[in-house]
GROMACS .gro file of C-alpha atoms in nm:
model
  327
    1MET     CA    1   1.532   1.191  -3.933
    2ILE     CA    2   1.508   0.839  -3.755
    3ARG     CA    3   1.111   0.832  -3.697
    4TYR     CA    4   1.073   0.458  -3.561
    5LEU     CA    5   1.205   0.364  -3.195
    6ARG     CA    6   1.414   0.071  -3.116
    7SER     CA    7   1.238  -0.240  -2.960
    8PHE     CA    8   1.484  -0.524  -2.851
    9TYR     CA    9   1.284  -0.571  -2.541
   10TRP     CA   10   0.943  -0.556  -2.715
   11VAL     CA   11   1.041  -0.811  -2.976
   12GLY     CA   12   1.144  -1.022  -2.659
   13LEU     CA   13   0.828  -1.022  -2.504
   14ILE     CA   14   0.620  -1.084  -2.857
   15GLY     CA   15   0.546  -1.478  -2.881
   16LEU     CA   16   0.604  -1.564  -2.524
   17LEU     CA   17   0.313  -1.763  -2.359
   18MET     CA   18   0.143  -1.650  -2.061
   19ALA     CA   19   0.187  -1.813  -1.761
   20VAL     CA   20  -0.077  -2.094  -1.715
   21ALA     CA   21  -0.200  -2.300  -1.433
   22VAL     CA   22  -0.218  -2.673  -1.513
   23LEU     CA   23  -0.381  -2.912  -1.304
   24ALA     CA   24  -0.202  -3.244  -1.292
   25LEU     CA   25  -0.455  -3.466  -1.126
   26SER     CA   26  -0.296  -3.692  -0.862
   27GLY     CA   27  -0.554  -3.835  -0.639
   28CYS     CA   28  -0.710  -3.543  -0.461
   29GLY     CA   29  -0.449  -3.301  -0.493
   30SER     CA   30  -0.308  -3.095  -0.805
   31SER     CA   31   0.008  -2.924  -0.872
   32ALA     CA   32   0.138  -2.577  -0.848
   33PRO     CA   33   0.073  -2.329  -1.161
   34ARG     CA   34   0.345  -2.365  -1.400
   35GLN     CA   35   0.491  -2.082  -1.582
   36GLU     CA   36   0.577  -2.162  -1.951
   37GLY     CA   37   0.814  -1.857  -2.029
   38PRO     CA   38   0.996  -1.604  -1.817
   39ALA     CA   39   0.777  -1.337  -1.636
   40GLU     CA   40   0.714  -0.980  -1.780
   41ASP     CA   41   0.809  -0.713  -1.575
   42ALA     CA   42   0.510  -0.506  -1.545
   43ASP     CA   43   0.707  -0.192  -1.477
   44LEU     CA   44   0.936  -0.161  -1.755
   45GLU     CA   45   0.665  -0.262  -1.966
   46ARG     CA   46   0.397   0.018  -1.813
   47PHE     CA   47   0.737   0.246  -1.905
   48ASN     CA   48   0.806   0.164  -2.238
   49ARG     CA   49   0.444   0.177  -2.352
   50ALA     CA   50   0.391   0.505  -2.174
   51GLY     CA   51   0.706   0.635  -2.352
   52ARG     CA   52   0.601   0.482  -2.670
   53GLN     CA   53   0.222   0.683  -2.636
   54ALA     CA   54   0.394   1.021  -2.514
   55PHE     CA   55   0.650   1.000  -2.829
   56ASP     CA   56   0.381   0.932  -3.049
   57LYS     CA   57   0.196   1.236  -2.937
   58GLY     CA   58   0.495   1.446  -2.985
   59GLN     CA   59   0.510   1.481  -2.622
   60LEU     CA   60   0.916   1.413  -2.617
   61ARG     CA   61   0.992   1.559  -2.266
   62GLN     CA   62   0.730   1.311  -2.122
   63ALA     CA   63   0.840   1.030  -2.326
   64ALA     CA   64   1.213   1.061  -2.250
   65ASN     CA   65   1.125   1.083  -1.879
   66PHE     CA   66   0.942   0.755  -1.913
   67TYR     CA   67   1.248   0.605  -2.083
   68ARG     CA   68   1.438   0.708  -1.839
   69ARG     CA   69   1.269   0.522  -1.597
   70ALA     CA   70   1.233   0.222  -1.816
   71LEU     CA   71   1.631   0.246  -1.843
   72ASP     CA   72   1.654   0.241  -1.432
   73ARG     CA   73   1.407  -0.053  -1.437
   74ALA     CA   74   1.616  -0.236  -1.704
   75TYR     CA   75   1.938  -0.176  -1.467
   76VAL     CA   76   1.748  -0.330  -1.185
   77ARG     CA   77   1.653  -0.635  -1.398
   78ASP     CA   78   2.042  -0.645  -1.533
   79ASP     CA   79   1.857  -0.689  -1.868
   80SER     CA   80   2.106  -0.599  -2.127
   81ALA     CA   81   1.846  -0.633  -2.392
   82ALA     CA   82   1.615  -0.380  -2.211
   83ILE     CA   83   1.893  -0.179  -2.102
   84LEU     CA   84   1.981  -0.072  -2.488
   85ASP     CA   85   1.634  -0.063  -2.594
   86ALA     CA   86   1.565   0.205  -2.354
   87GLN     CA   87   1.895   0.350  -2.427
   88TYR     CA   88   1.807   0.399  -2.809
   89ASN     CA   89   1.482   0.532  -2.734
   90LEU     CA   90   1.586   0.773  -2.483
   91ALA     CA   91   1.859   0.929  -2.735
   92VAL     CA   92   1.652   0.946  -3.040
   93CYS     CA   93   1.365   1.175  -2.798
   94LEU     CA   94   1.672   1.380  -2.674
   95MET     CA   95   1.797   1.425  -3.001
   96ASN     CA   96   1.458   1.562  -3.117
   97LEU     CA   97   1.445   1.807  -2.805
   98GLN     CA   98   1.783   1.937  -2.968
   99SER     CA   99   1.969   1.783  -2.649
  100TYR     CA  100   2.254   1.675  -2.874
  101GLU     CA  101   2.522   1.648  -2.597
  102GLU     CA  102   2.288   1.442  -2.319
  103ALA     CA  103   2.200   1.213  -2.679
  104LEU     CA  104   2.543   1.167  -2.758
  105ALA     CA  105   2.648   1.079  -2.395
  106VAL     CA  106   2.339   0.786  -2.386
  107VAL     CA  107   2.450   0.649  -2.729
  108GLN     CA  108   2.815   0.621  -2.573
  109ARG     CA  109   2.679   0.462  -2.286
  110ALA     CA  110   2.503   0.216  -2.487
  111HIS     CA  111   2.830   0.139  -2.695
  112THR     CA  112   2.999   0.042  -2.337
  113GLU     CA  113   2.716  -0.168  -2.259
  114MET     CA  114   2.746  -0.370  -2.599
  115THR     CA  115   3.107  -0.409  -2.521
  116LEU     CA  116   3.077  -0.545  -2.178
  117THR     CA  117   2.801  -0.792  -2.293
  118GLY     CA  118   2.970  -0.910  -2.617
  119HIS     CA  119   2.674  -0.758  -2.823
  120GLY     CA  120   2.912  -0.646  -3.096
  121ARG     CA  121   2.866  -0.351  -3.343
  122SER     CA  122   2.501  -0.225  -3.344
  123PHE     CA  123   2.408  -0.014  -3.705
  124ASP     CA  124   2.113   0.154  -3.575
  125PHE     CA  125   2.322   0.260  -3.302
  126LEU     CA  126   2.590   0.387  -3.530
  127LEU     CA  127   2.333   0.543  -3.741
  128LEU     CA  128   2.194   0.731  -3.468
  129GLU     CA  129   2.472   0.865  -3.354
  130ALA     CA  130   2.586   1.011  -3.712
  131THR     CA  131   2.248   1.160  -3.725
  132ILE     CA  132   2.315   1.335  -3.391
  133LEU     CA  133   2.651   1.489  -3.492
  134HIS     CA  134   2.500   1.608  -3.814
  135ARG     CA  135   2.192   1.793  -3.643
  136ARG     CA  136   2.478   1.921  -3.382
  137GLY     CA  137   2.659   2.058  -3.664
  138ASP     CA  138   2.950   1.814  -3.686
  139PRO     CA  139   2.889   1.678  -4.080
  140ASP     CA  140   3.260   1.543  -4.120
  141GLU     CA  141   3.230   1.340  -3.798
  142ALA     CA  142   2.886   1.218  -3.913
  143TRP     CA  143   3.024   1.110  -4.287
  144LYS     CA  144   3.290   0.896  -4.111
  145ILE     CA  145   3.060   0.727  -3.924
  146THR     CA  146   2.847   0.655  -4.237
  147ASP     CA  147   3.184   0.528  -4.388
  148GLN     CA  148   3.187   0.264  -4.100
  149ILE     CA  149   2.803   0.155  -4.179
  150LEU     CA  150   2.886   0.127  -4.561
  151SER     CA  151   3.203  -0.056  -4.535
  152ALA     CA  152   2.990  -0.342  -4.348
  153SER     CA  153   2.719  -0.331  -4.606
  154THR     CA  154   2.675  -0.715  -4.606
  155GLN     CA  155   2.604  -0.712  -4.236
  156ALA     CA  156   2.388  -0.388  -4.206
  157SER     CA  157   2.005  -0.428  -4.307
  158SER     CA  158   1.873  -0.250  -4.614
  159VAL     CA  159   1.647  -0.001  -4.401
  160ILE     CA  160   1.972   0.104  -4.222
  161MET     CA  161   2.162   0.118  -4.558
  162GLY     CA  162   1.908   0.336  -4.722
  163ARG     CA  163   1.850   0.568  -4.396
  164THR     CA  164   2.226   0.631  -4.421
  165HIS     CA  165   2.245   0.710  -4.803
  166PHE     CA  166   1.979   0.944  -4.694
  167LEU     CA  167   2.191   1.120  -4.423
  168ARG     CA  168   2.477   1.120  -4.660
  169GLY     CA  169   2.256   1.294  -4.902
  170LEU     CA  170   2.152   1.571  -4.668
  171ILE     CA  171   2.519   1.637  -4.575
  172ALA     CA  172   2.622   1.649  -4.953
  173GLY     CA  173   2.351   1.876  -5.017
  174GLU     CA  174   2.418   2.099  -4.721
  175GLN     CA  175   2.817   2.148  -4.833
  176GLY     CA  176   2.702   2.182  -5.198
  177ASP     CA  177   2.859   1.838  -5.342
  178MET     CA  178   2.596   1.754  -5.590
  179ASP     CA  179   2.792   1.465  -5.736
  180GLN     CA  180   2.759   1.298  -5.390
  181LEU     CA  181   2.408   1.397  -5.354
  182ARG     CA  182   2.328   1.241  -5.677
  183ALA     CA  183   2.511   0.917  -5.589
  184ALA     CA  184   2.307   0.888  -5.272
  185ILE     CA  185   2.013   0.913  -5.461
  186ALA     CA  186   2.114   0.663  -5.691
  187ALA     CA  187   2.222   0.420  -5.409
  188LEU     CA  188   1.854   0.454  -5.242
  189GLY     CA  189   1.742   0.310  -5.584
  190GLN     CA  190   1.348   0.285  -5.578
  191PRO     CA  191   1.286   0.167  -5.226
  192LYS     CA  192   0.965   0.003  -5.099
  193GLU     CA  193   0.950   0.121  -4.772
  194LEU     CA  194   0.743   0.429  -4.698
  195GLN     CA  195   0.988   0.599  -4.517
  196LEU     CA  196   1.307   0.563  -4.792
  197ARG     CA  197   1.055   0.642  -5.068
  198ALA     CA  198   1.011   0.957  -4.881
  199ASP     CA  199   1.363   1.019  -4.813
  200ARG     CA  200   1.446   0.971  -5.172
  201GLN     CA  201   1.202   1.233  -5.276
  202GLU     CA  202   1.315   1.452  -5.033
  203LEU     CA  203   1.666   1.415  -5.178
  204VAL     CA  204   1.530   1.463  -5.521
  205GLY     CA  205   1.360   1.774  -5.434
  206ARG     CA  206   1.703   1.943  -5.311
  207LEU     CA  207   1.876   1.862  -5.595
  208ALA     CA  208   1.609   2.002  -5.797
  209MET     CA  209   1.636   2.301  -5.558
  210ALA     CA  210   2.042   2.320  -5.615
  211GLU     CA  211   1.947   2.290  -6.043
  212GLN     CA  212   1.689   2.562  -5.975
  213ASN     CA  213   1.438   2.333  -6.126
  214TRP     CA  214   1.152   2.504  -5.876
  215ASP     CA  215   0.849   2.303  -6.051
  216ALA     CA  216   1.046   1.961  -5.965
  217ALA     CA  217   1.133   2.055  -5.646
  218ILE     CA  218   0.797   2.162  -5.569
  219GLY     CA  219   0.652   1.817  -5.674
  220ALA     CA  220   0.916   1.633  -5.522
  221PHE     CA  221   0.853   1.801  -5.195
  222ASP     CA  222   0.495   1.737  -5.198
  223ALA     CA  223   0.549   1.360  -5.248
  224ALA     CA  224   0.792   1.349  -4.977
  225ALA     CA  225   0.520   1.524  -4.746
  226LYS     CA  226   0.261   1.295  -4.867
  227LEU     CA  227   0.489   0.974  -4.812
  228ARG     CA  228   0.639   1.076  -4.460
  229ARG     CA  229   0.224   1.158  -4.352
  230GLU     CA  230   0.167   0.798  -4.467
  231ALA     CA  231   0.424   0.696  -4.248
  232LEU     CA  232   0.296   0.889  -3.960
  233ASP     CA  233   0.627   1.071  -3.961
  234TYR     CA  234   0.494   1.427  -3.874
  235ARG     CA  235   0.824   1.602  -3.784
  236GLY     CA  236   0.962   1.461  -4.139
  237MET     CA  237   0.657   1.577  -4.312
  238VAL     CA  238   0.700   1.939  -4.169
  239ARG     CA  239   1.035   1.960  -4.298
  240ALA     CA  240   0.921   1.842  -4.626
  241LEU     CA  241   0.605   2.132  -4.668
  242VAL     CA  242   0.877   2.389  -4.545
  243TRP     CA  243   1.110   2.278  -4.830
  244GLY     CA  244   0.788   2.304  -5.061
  245GLY     CA  245   0.756   2.663  -4.909
  246ASP     CA  246   1.105   2.768  -5.028
  247ALA     CA  247   1.058   2.628  -5.363
  248SER     CA  248   0.717   2.758  -5.439
  249ASP     CA  249   0.876   3.076  -5.319
  250LYS     CA  250   1.164   3.058  -5.549
  251ALA     CA  251   0.936   2.967  -5.844
  252GLU     CA  252   0.720   3.281  -5.739
  253ARG     CA  253   0.402   3.118  -5.662
  254ILE     CA  254   0.318   3.313  -5.392
  255ARG     CA  255   0.016   3.177  -5.270
  256GLU     CA  256   0.136   2.816  -5.281
  257ALA     CA  257   0.431   2.905  -5.076
  258ALA     CA  258   0.225   3.081  -4.830
  259THR     CA  259  -0.009   2.761  -4.797
  260TYR     CA  260   0.293   2.535  -4.743
  261TYR     CA  261   0.435   2.748  -4.447
  262LEU     CA  262   0.136   2.752  -4.314
  263ARG     CA  263   0.037   2.392  -4.303
  264ALA     CA  264   0.416   2.341  -4.173
  265GLY     CA  265   0.357   2.610  -3.900
  266ARG     CA  266   0.020   2.472  -3.775
  267SER     CA  267   0.144   2.115  -3.745
  268ALA     CA  268   0.461   2.206  -3.605
  269PHE     CA  269   0.273   2.409  -3.316
  270LEU     CA  270   0.054   2.134  -3.247
  271GLN     CA  271   0.353   1.877  -3.226
  272ASP     CA  272   0.484   2.115  -2.925
  273GLN     CA  273   0.743   2.292  -3.146
  274PHE     CA  274   0.591   2.638  -3.103
  275ASP     CA  275   0.895   2.794  -2.955
  276ASP     CA  276   1.082   2.909  -3.271
  277ASP     CA  277   1.013   2.714  -3.604
  278ALA     CA  278   0.621   2.739  -3.587
  279GLN     CA  279   0.610   3.080  -3.500
  280LYS     CA  280   0.858   3.150  -3.766
  281TRP     CA  281   0.704   2.948  -4.071
  282LEU     CA  282   0.346   3.081  -3.951
  283ASN     CA  283   0.462   3.439  -3.955
  284ARG     CA  284   0.619   3.361  -4.343
  285ALA     CA  285   0.315   3.271  -4.427
  286VAL     CA  286   0.152   3.589  -4.319
  287GLN     CA  287   0.426   3.806  -4.511
  288LEU     CA  288   0.356   3.589  -4.838
  289ALA     CA  289  -0.018   3.570  -4.772
  290ASN     CA  290  -0.023   3.966  -4.766
  291THR     CA  291   0.157   3.983  -5.069
  292ALA     CA  292  -0.077   3.783  -5.256
  293GLY     CA  293  -0.381   3.913  -5.104
  294GLU     CA  294  -0.495   3.620  -4.961
  295ASP     CA  295  -0.665   3.723  -4.642
  296GLN     CA  296  -0.813   3.369  -4.528
  297ILE     CA  297  -0.434   3.250  -4.508
  298ILE     CA  298  -0.346   3.529  -4.309
  299GLN     CA  299  -0.681   3.469  -4.060
  300GLU     CA  300  -0.584   3.111  -4.021
  301ALA     CA  301  -0.217   3.172  -3.965
  302ARG     CA  302  -0.280   3.465  -3.743
  303SER     CA  303  -0.500   3.213  -3.531
  304PHE     CA  304  -0.186   2.994  -3.447
  305LEU     CA  305   0.044   3.274  -3.377
  306ARG     CA  306  -0.209   3.426  -3.104
  307GLN     CA  307  -0.229   3.069  -2.933
  308ILE     CA  308   0.169   3.054  -2.953
  309GLU     CA  309   0.173   3.432  -2.824
  310ALA     CA  310  -0.067   3.301  -2.544
  311LEU     CA  311   0.150   3.000  -2.449
  312THR     CA  312   0.469   3.192  -2.455
  313ALA     CA  313   0.329   3.446  -2.215
  314THR     CA  314   0.236   3.140  -1.966
  315THR     CA  315   0.529   2.951  -1.997
  316PRO     CA  316   0.803   3.004  -1.703
  317LYS     CA  317   1.167   3.096  -1.826
  318GLY     CA  318   1.369   2.777  -1.772
  319SER     CA  319   1.069   2.560  -1.782
  320GLY     CA  320   1.284   2.370  -2.059
  321LYS     CA  321   1.005   2.408  -2.311
  322LYS     CA  322   1.177   2.421  -2.659
  323ALA     CA  323   1.116   2.394  -3.042
  324THR     CA  324   1.172   2.053  -3.196
  325PRO     CA  325   1.379   2.061  -3.473
  326ALA     CA  326   1.217   2.005  -3.817
  327GLU     CA  327   1.508   1.813  -3.921
   0.00000   0.00000   0.00000
């Protein structure tokens, strides 16, 4: 759900002047170079940059390893802002790798760091913790944390508030509480941010699914997928495509459903999510395309399924290569 990475350290670096050598003529001599701002830590900068690049490419295990190294370097520096930055980014990677216990442990260490250094509450860390708990299957605990965030609405940013309402809408929809789902949609309002607009469309689609309004659901999920694509949130886009496939299947628009599942499966596969979800969605595309007599969809889906089978055959057991959750 959380697509952006936190950037305490990078924000701190933006705007710093580079060290310059100023020649103050004094007779035949000159003064030593004078530094206008704190020196950058090249190792920390390199690890953070490499982590972000790996994350953007969907290489989550590599990204996590780079953020671990960034965290170690931040401890060497005794730089609390850099420590929290690396912990947040590492926890996001671990969450998307389904390593929920480890992700929660990292978040707890971040809470300890904030207590030790007097940073106070961080709403983005609270929202991240709630999201991890939700994905782990603890909706009640996740809901309690969202209550904490909403109770301090004057302190949390509008983006954090919006994403909190989105998470509550997801939980409400999964629990069949349509009143709370409608409340979450209303609370989101008409946001300007791409991600929040996509969040709202997804919740609208889920409400329409619950009301068996398949056409409205398909339209909402299609809009959500387009917005997430624009925001470069490809994991969220895949989730919306899968929901679009489900709604199309319910509406007996078989060819359309097969196309949605094909699009979701191939994107998930190329995001390194091949182990479970991509294969499941591609197989579903083949099944539906068989029913609809759509040979081109069958051929396209099977070409990706063959790639998955080849990778599965060459990936050693215990290598840790796992599918990333669609949600």
